[in-house]
Amino acid sequence: MKFATRAVIGTIWILTLAMIVVVWLAGRSLRRDLEHQTNAELLRHARIVREAIGTDTTRWQQRVRTIGQANQLRITLIDRDGTVVADSDIPNPGRTVIENHSDRPEVLAALRGEAGSARRHSETVGAEMYYVAIRGGPGVVRVATSLRQMNQTLRGSLRSVAWAALLALVVGSIIALLAVRSITNPLRGLASAARAIAAGNLPRFPRSGVREIDGLVVSLREMHSQLTDRFGDLRREQSETAALVGAMVEGVLATDATGAIVTANPAARDLLGYPDGQILPDLPTIFKSRDAQAVVHGVLAGESLSGEIALGDRMLLVHARPLTTGGAVLILYDLTEVRRLEAARRDFVANVSHELKTPLTSITGYSETLLGERPDEATTTRFLETIHANAQRMQHLVDDLLDLSRIESGGWEPHQETVAVASLAAEEWAVARDARGQDRMFEIDCPADLTGYADPEALRHVLGNLFDNAIRHTEPGGRIRFRAHPETDGLVIEISDDGTGILTEHLPRIFERFYRVDASRSRAEGGTGLGLAIVKHMVEAHGGSVEAQSELGVGTTIRCRFPDPPTGL
């Protein structure tokens, strides 16, 4: 049964019950009022009768009959023993058998000095009567009237009230129907709006004119607005999360309870070798190694595991965590570069140890000889020169290591300014030539007014290392050439020599620390193996680049590019 039908039927039942109660209460109230009015009227007549009958007992019958007929009342005079002395409705009470009235409640009340009243059926006159008695006459003066008229009046009034109640019931039912419709129609509109919200469509909110329903409409509209905002926030958060996961350098895999992959970011696809768009197999079939299989089966069984696994030539660190809803999340870290750097660090420590061991061995050996054997002055001088040379070599090595560490750690930044390239190159060549390059020829191919944007001290260090490197790999009498020229977006500096040259396979590694094409020759000539590494880092700190060209037996060219200053400087 619909709500409207139930509401209307319920309203009719309530109205019917209310009308019955109203009619019943109205009847009682009306009867009570009529009886009260009758009582007051009869009491007034009783007092009049008491005064009118006088003291002549022989005339009491005539007087009560006259007064009773004139007022349509029954008047009875009763002595103190309950005997009827006179009665307006009985011609000769003395000859008629009339029962004693001493037990009548109104008579008893009157004998006590009170105004007594009672309602009952009279056996004497055969009608329902209302009695009022007061003390007077022979003992009690009682006045009574028939309740027939009062009952007729009461029935007529109740009939009118009943018809009014029936009309009220009909009108109330119609109003209830209209009221229920005024509620149910907006409620149906609200239900339709709620279904539209649930379906993600634009809802249409009804207007009812009912304050409470309008309040509900306002609340539903606010809820829709808040849901729209929250869904927007959720979509934005999902988009941000997807962008964040997609931008992570770590691989992220998410699976359902069966092991099927439901999420894989680009980093994970790259690590696993699956291009974008290609369907990934289930998690247990991706990894082949035993360690990886153990991690996969463990996390799908609800365990949190971590471990390193091999995937081809890559080494991955896997953190696997189960999800409370079933499935798992795997985070893949590519440790390949970390392991390569660890190997490079071990090589670096070994190289530094090796580079320091040779001069330390020489210094230790020669110093022990000087302390133990006391050689002649010429031998002592030669030994001391050897010790000094090895100490300087160690000092150069330490200085280069400190410079390289400071540059790589970010502790050094170039303070760039405009520098005169030609004059600075001439100064650095003079220093290098005086040190060890007197028998090499030097050429400068550079406009005298050419300028560049660089840190002057860093540029001196770069040129000093490149000149020293060129001298060490160029035979006496060879030629070293410095050339500088502007390009579209910067300055290019080239240092060329016609020395021994480098094999092509060595070129990609000559800028690595301690890498030497001819290690024995480089050490013999005082090289530390760090010069080109320092050059590379210093040039790149300017935002530039370094490259090398070489041919075995022909010579080598090192080319450095320094960018122009930013616009506005």
Coordinates of C-alpha atoms in Angstrom, one line a residue:
M1 CA 0.0 0.0 0.0
K2 CA 1.4 3.4 -1.0
F3 CA 2.3 6.0 1.6
A4 CA -0.4 8.4 0.4
T5 CA -3.2 5.8 0.7
R6 CA -2.0 4.8 4.2
A7 CA -1.8 8.4 5.2
V8 CA -5.3 9.2 3.9
I9 CA -6.9 6.1 5.5
G10 CA -5.1 6.8 8.7
T11 CA -6.2 10.4 8.7
I12 CA -9.9 9.3 8.1
W13 CA -9.7 6.9 11.0
I14 CA -8.2 9.5 13.3
L15 CA -10.8 12.1 12.2
T16 CA -13.6 9.5 12.7
L17 CA -12.4 8.7 16.2
A18 CA -12.0 12.4 16.9
M19 CA -15.6 13.1 15.7
I20 CA -17.0 10.2 17.9
V21 CA -15.2 11.6 20.9
V22 CA -16.4 15.1 20.1
V23 CA -20.0 14.1 19.7
W24 CA -19.9 12.1 22.9
L25 CA -18.3 14.9 24.8
A26 CA -20.7 17.4 23.3
G27 CA -23.7 15.2 24.4
R28 CA -22.4 14.9 27.9
S29 CA -21.6 18.6 28.1
L30 CA -24.9 19.6 26.6
R31 CA -26.8 17.2 29.0
R32 CA -24.9 18.6 31.9
D33 CA -25.6 22.2 30.9
L34 CA -29.3 21.4 30.4
E35 CA -29.6 19.6 33.7
H36 CA -27.9 22.5 35.4
Q37 CA -30.2 25.0 33.8
T38 CA -33.3 22.8 34.6
N39 CA -32.1 22.5 38.2
A40 CA -31.7 26.2 38.6
E41 CA -35.2 26.8 37.0
L42 CA -36.9 24.2 39.2
L43 CA -35.2 25.6 42.3
R44 CA -36.5 29.0 41.5
H45 CA -40.1 27.6 41.0
A46 CA -39.8 25.6 44.3
R47 CA -39.0 28.8 46.2
I48 CA -41.9 30.5 44.5
V49 CA -44.3 27.6 45.4
R50 CA -43.1 27.6 49.0
E51 CA -44.1 31.3 49.3
A52 CA -47.3 30.9 47.3
I53 CA -49.0 28.0 49.1
G54 CA -49.4 29.9 52.3
T55 CA -50.4 28.3 55.6
D56 CA -53.9 27.1 54.8
T57 CA -53.5 23.4 54.4
T58 CA -56.9 23.0 53.0
R59 CA -56.0 25.0 49.9
W60 CA -52.6 23.4 49.2
Q61 CA -53.9 20.9 46.7
Q62 CA -55.7 23.6 44.7
R63 CA -52.8 26.0 44.8
V64 CA -50.2 23.4 43.7
R65 CA -52.5 22.2 40.9
T66 CA -53.0 25.7 39.7
I67 CA -49.4 26.6 39.8
G68 CA -48.3 23.3 38.3
Q69 CA -50.7 23.5 35.3
A70 CA -49.7 27.2 34.7
N71 CA -46.0 26.3 34.5
Q72 CA -46.3 22.7 33.2
L73 CA -44.6 21.5 36.3
R74 CA -45.4 18.7 38.8
I75 CA -45.5 20.1 42.3
T76 CA -45.6 17.8 45.3
L77 CA -45.9 18.7 49.0
I78 CA -44.5 16.0 51.4
D79 CA -44.6 16.0 55.1
R80 CA -41.6 15.0 57.3
D81 CA -42.7 11.4 57.4
G82 CA -42.6 11.1 53.6
T83 CA -46.4 11.2 53.1
V84 CA -47.6 13.1 50.0
V85 CA -49.9 15.9 51.2
A86 CA -50.6 17.5 47.9
D87 CA -49.6 16.8 44.2
S88 CA -50.4 18.8 41.2
D89 CA -50.7 15.7 38.9
I90 CA -53.0 13.8 41.3
P91 CA -56.5 15.2 42.0
N92 CA -57.1 13.7 45.4
P93 CA -53.8 12.4 47.0
G94 CA -55.7 11.4 50.1
R95 CA -57.7 8.8 48.2
T96 CA -55.0 7.7 45.9
V97 CA -52.5 5.2 47.1
I98 CA -49.1 6.9 46.7
E99 CA -46.0 5.3 48.1
N100 CA -44.1 6.9 50.8
H101 CA -41.4 9.4 49.6
S102 CA -39.2 9.4 52.7
D103 CA -36.5 7.4 50.8
R104 CA -36.3 9.8 47.9
P105 CA -32.8 11.3 47.7
E106 CA -34.1 14.8 47.0
V107 CA -36.5 14.6 49.9
L108 CA -33.8 13.4 52.3
A109 CA -31.6 16.3 51.2
A110 CA -34.4 18.8 51.7
L111 CA -35.1 17.5 55.2
R112 CA -31.5 18.1 56.0
G113 CA -32.0 21.7 55.0
E114 CA -30.3 21.4 51.6
A115 CA -31.6 21.8 48.0
G116 CA -31.9 18.2 46.8
S117 CA -32.1 17.1 43.2
A118 CA -32.6 13.8 41.4
R119 CA -33.3 12.3 37.9
R120 CA -35.3 9.1 37.6
H121 CA -38.3 7.4 36.1
S122 CA -41.5 8.3 38.0
E123 CA -43.8 5.3 38.6
T124 CA -46.6 7.6 39.5
V125 CA -46.8 9.6 36.3
G126 CA -44.9 7.0 34.1
A127 CA -42.2 9.4 32.7
E128 CA -38.6 10.3 33.3
M129 CA -38.6 13.3 35.6
Y130 CA -36.1 15.7 37.1
Y131 CA -36.8 16.6 40.8
V132 CA -35.8 19.5 43.0
A133 CA -36.8 19.7 46.6
I134 CA -36.4 22.3 49.3
R135 CA -37.7 22.5 52.9
G136 CA -41.0 24.2 53.2
G137 CA -44.8 23.8 53.5
P138 CA -45.6 20.6 55.5
G139 CA -42.0 19.6 55.4
V140 CA -40.7 19.4 51.8
V141 CA -41.7 21.3 48.6
R142 CA -40.7 19.3 45.5
V143 CA -40.9 20.6 42.0
A144 CA -40.4 18.3 39.0
T145 CA -40.5 18.5 35.2
S146 CA -40.5 15.9 32.5
L147 CA -37.1 15.3 30.7
R148 CA -38.9 14.5 27.5
Q149 CA -38.4 18.0 26.0
M150 CA -34.8 18.1 27.3
N151 CA -34.1 14.8 25.7
Q152 CA -35.6 15.9 22.4
T153 CA -33.5 19.1 22.5
L154 CA -30.5 17.0 23.3
R155 CA -31.1 14.5 20.5
G156 CA -31.6 17.4 18.0
S157 CA -28.4 19.1 19.1
L158 CA -26.5 15.8 18.9
R159 CA -27.9 15.2 15.5
S160 CA -26.7 18.6 14.3
V161 CA -23.3 18.0 15.9
A162 CA -23.1 14.6 14.2
W163 CA -23.9 16.1 10.8
A164 CA -21.3 18.8 11.4
A165 CA -18.8 16.2 12.4
L166 CA -19.6 14.2 9.3
L167 CA -19.1 17.3 7.2
A168 CA -15.8 18.0 9.0
L169 CA -14.8 14.4 8.4
V170 CA -15.4 14.8 4.6
V171 CA -13.6 18.2 4.5
G172 CA -10.8 16.9 6.7
S173 CA -10.4 13.8 4.4
I174 CA -10.1 16.1 1.4
I175 CA -7.7 18.4 3.1
A176 CA -5.7 15.3 4.3
L177 CA -5.6 14.0 0.7
L178 CA -4.3 17.4 -0.6
A179 CA -1.8 17.6 2.3
V180 CA -0.5 14.1 1.6
R181 CA -0.1 14.9 -2.0
S182 CA 1.7 18.1 -1.2
I183 CA 4.1 16.0 0.8
T184 CA 4.4 12.9 -1.4
N185 CA 4.9 14.7 -4.7
P186 CA 8.0 16.6 -3.4
L187 CA 9.2 13.3 -1.8
R188 CA 8.9 11.6 -5.2
G189 CA 10.9 14.5 -6.7
L190 CA 13.5 14.1 -3.9
A191 CA 13.7 10.4 -4.6
S192 CA 14.2 11.1 -8.3
A193 CA 16.9 13.7 -7.5
A194 CA 18.7 11.2 -5.2
R195 CA 18.7 8.6 -8.0
A196 CA 20.1 11.2 -10.4
I197 CA 22.9 12.0 -7.8
A198 CA 23.7 8.3 -7.4
A199 CA 23.8 8.0 -11.2
G200 CA 26.1 11.0 -11.5
N201 CA 23.5 13.0 -13.5
L202 CA 22.4 16.6 -12.8
P203 CA 19.5 16.4 -10.3
R204 CA 16.3 18.5 -10.4
F205 CA 15.2 19.5 -6.9
P206 CA 11.4 20.0 -6.3
R207 CA 9.7 22.9 -4.5
S208 CA 7.0 22.0 -2.0
G209 CA 6.2 25.1 0.1
V210 CA 6.5 22.8 3.1
R211 CA 9.1 24.2 5.4
E212 CA 10.4 20.8 6.5
I213 CA 10.6 19.4 3.0
D214 CA 12.1 22.5 1.7
G215 CA 14.7 22.1 4.5
L216 CA 15.3 18.6 3.3
V217 CA 15.7 19.9 -0.3
V218 CA 18.2 22.4 0.9
S219 CA 20.1 19.7 2.8
L220 CA 20.0 17.4 -0.3
R221 CA 21.2 20.2 -2.5
E222 CA 24.1 21.0 -0.1
M223 CA 24.9 17.3 0.1
H224 CA 25.0 17.2 -3.7
S225 CA 27.3 20.2 -3.8
Q226 CA 29.6 18.7 -1.2
L227 CA 29.6 15.3 -2.9
T228 CA 30.4 17.1 -6.2
D229 CA 33.3 18.8 -4.5
R230 CA 34.5 15.7 -2.8
F231 CA 34.3 13.6 -5.9
G232 CA 36.2 16.4 -7.6
D233 CA 38.8 16.2 -4.8
L234 CA 38.9 12.4 -5.1
R235 CA 39.4 12.6 -8.9
R236 CA 42.1 15.2 -8.4
E237 CA 43.8 13.1 -5.7
Q238 CA 43.5 10.1 -8.0
S239 CA 45.0 12.1 -10.8
E240 CA 47.8 13.4 -8.5
T241 CA 48.4 9.9 -7.2
A242 CA 48.5 8.5 -10.7
A243 CA 50.9 11.3 -11.8
L244 CA 53.0 10.7 -8.7
V245 CA 53.2 7.0 -9.2
G246 CA 53.9 7.5 -12.9
A247 CA 56.7 10.0 -12.1
M248 CA 58.4 7.7 -9.6
V249 CA 61.8 6.4 -10.6
E250 CA 61.0 3.3 -8.5
G251 CA 58.8 0.7 -10.2
V252 CA 55.4 0.1 -8.6
L253 CA 53.3 -3.0 -9.2
A254 CA 49.9 -3.6 -7.6
T255 CA 48.1 -6.9 -7.9
D256 CA 44.7 -8.4 -7.0
A257 CA 44.2 -11.4 -4.8
T258 CA 44.8 -13.8 -7.8
G259 CA 48.2 -12.2 -8.6
A260 CA 46.9 -10.4 -11.7
I261 CA 48.7 -7.0 -12.2
V262 CA 46.2 -4.1 -12.0
T263 CA 48.7 -1.2 -11.8
A264 CA 52.2 -0.8 -13.2
N265 CA 53.9 2.6 -13.5
P266 CA 56.2 3.4 -16.5
A267 CA 59.3 2.8 -14.3
A268 CA 58.1 -0.8 -13.5
R269 CA 57.4 -1.5 -17.2
D270 CA 60.8 -0.2 -18.1
L271 CA 62.5 -2.4 -15.5
L272 CA 60.5 -5.4 -16.5
G273 CA 60.9 -4.8 -20.3
Y274 CA 57.2 -4.3 -21.1
P275 CA 56.4 -1.3 -23.3
D276 CA 53.4 0.9 -22.5
G277 CA 50.2 -0.7 -23.8
Q278 CA 51.4 -4.3 -23.6
I279 CA 49.5 -6.5 -21.3
L280 CA 51.5 -7.7 -18.3
P281 CA 51.3 -11.4 -17.3
D282 CA 50.4 -12.4 -13.8
L283 CA 52.9 -11.6 -11.1
P284 CA 54.0 -15.3 -10.5
T285 CA 55.1 -15.6 -14.2
I286 CA 57.1 -12.4 -14.5
F287 CA 60.0 -13.3 -12.4
K288 CA 62.0 -16.5 -13.2
S289 CA 64.7 -16.6 -10.5
R290 CA 64.1 -18.7 -7.4
D291 CA 64.6 -15.7 -5.0
A292 CA 62.0 -13.7 -6.9
Q293 CA 59.5 -16.5 -6.9
A294 CA 59.9 -16.9 -3.1
V295 CA 59.2 -13.2 -2.7
V296 CA 56.1 -13.3 -5.0
H297 CA 54.6 -16.4 -3.4
G298 CA 55.3 -15.1 0.1
V299 CA 53.6 -11.7 -0.4
L300 CA 50.6 -13.3 -2.1
A301 CA 50.3 -15.5 1.0
G302 CA 50.1 -12.4 3.2
E303 CA 53.7 -11.9 4.2
S304 CA 55.7 -8.7 4.0
L305 CA 59.1 -9.4 2.4
S306 CA 62.1 -7.6 1.0
G307 CA 65.1 -8.8 -0.9
E308 CA 67.4 -8.4 -3.9
I309 CA 66.7 -10.3 -7.0
A310 CA 68.5 -10.5 -10.4
L311 CA 66.5 -9.6 -13.5
G312 CA 68.7 -10.1 -16.6
D313 CA 71.7 -7.8 -16.2
R314 CA 69.9 -5.7 -13.6
M315 CA 69.9 -6.0 -9.9
L316 CA 66.6 -5.0 -8.2
L317 CA 65.7 -4.5 -4.6
V318 CA 62.1 -5.5 -4.0
H319 CA 59.8 -4.4 -1.1
A320 CA 56.6 -6.4 -1.2
R321 CA 53.6 -5.7 1.1
P322 CA 50.2 -7.5 1.1
L323 CA 47.0 -5.5 0.9
T324 CA 44.2 -5.9 3.5
T325 CA 41.7 -6.2 0.6
G326 CA 43.7 -9.0 -1.0
G327 CA 46.6 -8.7 -3.5
A328 CA 49.9 -7.0 -2.9
V329 CA 52.1 -4.0 -3.8
L330 CA 55.7 -4.4 -4.9
I331 CA 58.2 -1.5 -5.0
L332 CA 61.1 -2.2 -7.3
Y333 CA 64.4 -0.3 -6.9
D334 CA 67.0 -0.5 -9.6
L335 CA 70.3 -1.2 -7.8
T336 CA 72.3 -1.6 -11.0
E337 CA 73.8 1.9 -10.8
V338 CA 74.3 1.6 -7.1
R339 CA 76.3 -1.6 -7.5
R340 CA 78.2 0.0 -10.3
L341 CA 79.1 3.0 -8.1
E342 CA 80.1 0.6 -5.3
A343 CA 82.4 -1.1 -7.7
A344 CA 83.7 2.3 -8.9
R345 CA 84.3 3.2 -5.3
R346 CA 86.2 0.0 -4.7
D347 CA 88.2 0.6 -7.8
F348 CA 88.9 4.2 -6.7
V349 CA 90.1 3.1 -3.3
A350 CA 92.3 0.5 -5.0
N351 CA 93.7 3.1 -7.5
V352 CA 94.4 5.6 -4.8
S353 CA 96.1 3.0 -2.7
H354 CA 98.1 1.9 -5.7
E355 CA 99.0 5.5 -6.7
L356 CA 100.2 6.3 -3.1
K357 CA 102.0 3.0 -2.6
T358 CA 104.6 3.6 -5.3
P359 CA 105.9 7.0 -4.1
L360 CA 105.6 5.8 -0.5
T361 CA 107.6 2.8 -1.2
S362 CA 110.3 4.9 -2.9
I363 CA 110.3 7.4 0.0
T364 CA 110.5 4.7 2.6
G365 CA 113.3 2.8 0.7
Y366 CA 115.5 5.8 0.0
S367 CA 115.0 7.2 3.5
E368 CA 116.0 3.9 5.1
T369 CA 119.0 3.7 2.9
L370 CA 120.1 7.2 4.0
L371 CA 119.5 6.4 7.7
G372 CA 121.3 3.0 7.6
E373 CA 124.2 3.3 5.1
R374 CA 125.3 6.9 5.2
P375 CA 126.2 7.1 1.5
D376 CA 128.4 9.8 -0.1
E377 CA 127.2 13.3 -0.7
A378 CA 126.3 12.8 -4.4
T379 CA 124.3 9.6 -3.6
T380 CA 122.6 11.4 -0.7
T381 CA 121.7 14.3 -2.9
R382 CA 120.2 12.0 -5.6
F383 CA 118.3 10.0 -3.0
L384 CA 116.9 13.2 -1.5
E385 CA 115.9 14.5 -4.9
T386 CA 114.0 11.2 -5.5
I387 CA 112.3 11.5 -2.1
H388 CA 111.3 15.1 -2.9
A389 CA 110.0 14.2 -6.3
N390 CA 107.8 11.4 -4.9
A391 CA 106.6 13.6 -2.1
Q392 CA 105.6 16.3 -4.6
R393 CA 103.9 13.6 -6.7
M394 CA 101.9 12.6 -3.6
Q395 CA 101.1 16.2 -2.8
H396 CA 99.8 16.7 -6.4
L397 CA 97.7 13.6 -6.1
V398 CA 96.2 14.7 -2.8
D399 CA 95.5 18.2 -4.1
D400 CA 93.8 16.8 -7.2
L401 CA 91.7 14.4 -5.1
L402 CA 90.7 17.3 -2.8
D403 CA 89.8 19.4 -5.8
L404 CA 87.8 16.7 -7.5
S405 CA 86.0 15.8 -4.2
R406 CA 85.1 19.5 -3.7
I407 CA 83.7 19.8 -7.2
E408 CA 81.8 16.5 -7.2
S409 CA 80.2 17.2 -3.8
G410 CA 78.9 20.6 -4.8
G411 CA 81.2 22.4 -2.4
W412 CA 82.6 24.5 -5.3
E413 CA 80.7 26.7 -7.6
P414 CA 82.2 28.8 -10.4
H415 CA 82.2 32.6 -10.0
Q416 CA 81.9 33.5 -13.6
E417 CA 82.9 36.8 -15.2
T418 CA 84.2 38.1 -18.5
V419 CA 87.9 37.0 -19.1
A420 CA 90.4 37.7 -21.8
V421 CA 91.0 34.3 -23.3
A422 CA 94.2 34.9 -25.3
S423 CA 96.2 36.5 -22.5
L424 CA 95.1 33.9 -19.9
A425 CA 96.1 31.1 -22.3
A426 CA 99.5 32.7 -22.8
E427 CA 100.1 33.0 -19.1
E428 CA 99.2 29.4 -18.4
W429 CA 101.4 28.2 -21.3
A430 CA 104.3 30.2 -19.9
V431 CA 103.8 28.4 -16.5
A432 CA 103.6 25.0 -18.1
R433 CA 106.6 25.7 -20.5
D434 CA 108.8 26.8 -17.6
A435 CA 107.9 23.7 -15.7
R436 CA 108.6 21.0 -18.3
G437 CA 107.8 22.1 -21.8
Q438 CA 110.7 24.3 -23.0
D439 CA 111.4 22.0 -26.0
R440 CA 107.8 22.0 -27.3
M441 CA 106.5 24.6 -29.7
F442 CA 103.3 26.5 -28.8
E443 CA 100.8 28.3 -31.1
I444 CA 97.9 30.5 -30.2
D445 CA 95.1 30.8 -32.7
C446 CA 92.8 33.3 -31.0
P447 CA 91.8 36.9 -31.6
A448 CA 93.5 39.1 -29.1
D449 CA 90.3 40.7 -28.0
L450 CA 88.3 37.5 -27.6
T451 CA 86.5 37.2 -24.3
G452 CA 84.6 34.4 -22.6
Y453 CA 82.3 34.0 -19.6
A454 CA 83.9 31.8 -17.0
D455 CA 85.5 31.5 -13.6
P456 CA 89.1 32.9 -14.2
E457 CA 90.8 30.5 -11.7
A458 CA 88.8 27.5 -12.9
L459 CA 89.7 28.4 -16.5
R460 CA 93.4 28.6 -15.5
H461 CA 93.1 25.2 -13.8
V462 CA 91.5 23.7 -16.9
L463 CA 94.1 25.1 -19.3
G464 CA 97.0 24.2 -16.9
N465 CA 95.8 20.5 -16.8
L466 CA 95.3 20.4 -20.6
F467 CA 98.7 21.9 -21.3
D468 CA 100.4 19.6 -18.8
N469 CA 98.6 16.6 -20.3
A470 CA 99.6 17.7 -23.9
I471 CA 103.2 18.2 -22.9
R472 CA 103.4 14.7 -21.3
H473 CA 102.1 13.0 -24.4
T474 CA 104.1 15.1 -26.9
E475 CA 107.7 14.3 -27.8
P476 CA 110.4 17.0 -27.5
G477 CA 110.2 19.2 -30.6
G478 CA 106.5 18.5 -31.0
R479 CA 103.8 21.2 -31.5
I480 CA 101.0 22.2 -29.1
R481 CA 98.3 24.5 -30.4
F482 CA 95.7 26.6 -28.5
R483 CA 92.6 27.7 -30.5
A484 CA 89.5 29.6 -29.3
H485 CA 86.6 30.9 -31.3
P486 CA 83.0 31.9 -30.5
E487 CA 80.0 29.8 -31.5
T488 CA 76.3 30.6 -31.6
D489 CA 75.7 30.1 -27.9
G490 CA 79.1 30.2 -26.3
L491 CA 82.9 29.9 -26.6
V492 CA 84.9 26.9 -27.8
I493 CA 88.4 26.2 -26.6
E494 CA 90.6 23.5 -28.2
I495 CA 94.1 22.3 -27.2
S496 CA 95.7 20.1 -29.8
D497 CA 99.0 18.2 -30.0
D498 CA 100.8 16.0 -32.5
G499 CA 101.8 13.5 -29.8
T500 CA 101.3 9.8 -29.4
G501 CA 97.5 9.9 -29.7
I502 CA 94.9 7.5 -28.2
L503 CA 93.3 4.4 -29.5
T504 CA 89.6 4.9 -30.3
E505 CA 88.4 2.3 -27.7
H506 CA 90.0 4.3 -24.9
L507 CA 88.4 7.7 -25.8
P508 CA 85.1 7.1 -23.9
R509 CA 87.0 6.5 -20.6
I510 CA 89.8 9.1 -20.6
F511 CA 87.8 11.5 -18.4
E512 CA 87.4 8.9 -15.7
R513 CA 89.5 9.1 -12.5
F514 CA 92.8 7.3 -12.6
Y515 CA 92.2 6.1 -16.1
R516 CA 95.5 6.0 -18.1
V517 CA 96.1 4.9 -21.7
D518 CA 99.7 4.2 -20.8
A519 CA 99.9 3.9 -17.1
S520 CA 103.7 3.4 -16.8
R521 CA 104.5 6.4 -18.9
S522 CA 102.0 8.6 -17.1
R523 CA 103.4 7.8 -13.7
A524 CA 107.0 8.2 -14.9
E525 CA 106.1 11.7 -16.0
G526 CA 104.3 12.7 -12.8
G527 CA 100.7 12.3 -13.9
T528 CA 98.1 11.6 -11.3
G529 CA 95.4 10.3 -13.6
L530 CA 92.9 12.9 -12.3
G531 CA 93.6 15.9 -14.6
L532 CA 91.0 15.2 -17.3
A533 CA 88.4 14.2 -14.7
I534 CA 88.9 17.6 -13.0
V535 CA 88.7 19.4 -16.4
K536 CA 85.4 17.6 -17.2
H537 CA 83.8 18.5 -13.9
M538 CA 84.9 22.1 -13.9
V539 CA 83.6 22.7 -17.5
E540 CA 80.3 21.0 -16.7
A541 CA 80.0 23.1 -13.6
H542 CA 79.9 26.1 -16.0
G543 CA 77.1 24.4 -17.9
G544 CA 79.4 23.4 -20.7
S545 CA 80.8 20.2 -22.1
V546 CA 84.1 18.4 -23.0
E547 CA 84.9 16.0 -25.8
A548 CA 88.1 14.4 -27.1
Q549 CA 89.2 13.5 -30.6
S550 CA 92.4 11.5 -31.2
E551 CA 94.2 9.2 -33.6
L552 CA 97.0 7.0 -32.6
G553 CA 100.4 8.4 -33.8
V554 CA 98.7 11.6 -35.1
G555 CA 97.7 13.5 -32.0
T556 CA 94.9 14.5 -29.7
T557 CA 92.4 17.4 -29.5
I558 CA 90.5 18.3 -26.3
R559 CA 87.5 20.6 -27.0
C560 CA 85.8 22.5 -24.2
R561 CA 82.6 24.5 -24.7
F562 CA 81.6 27.4 -22.3
P563 CA 78.1 28.8 -22.7
D564 CA 77.3 32.5 -23.0
P565 CA 76.1 34.4 -19.9
P566 CA 72.4 34.4 -19.2
T567 CA 70.4 37.3 -20.8
G568 CA 70.6 40.5 -18.8
L569 CA 74.1 39.9 -17.3

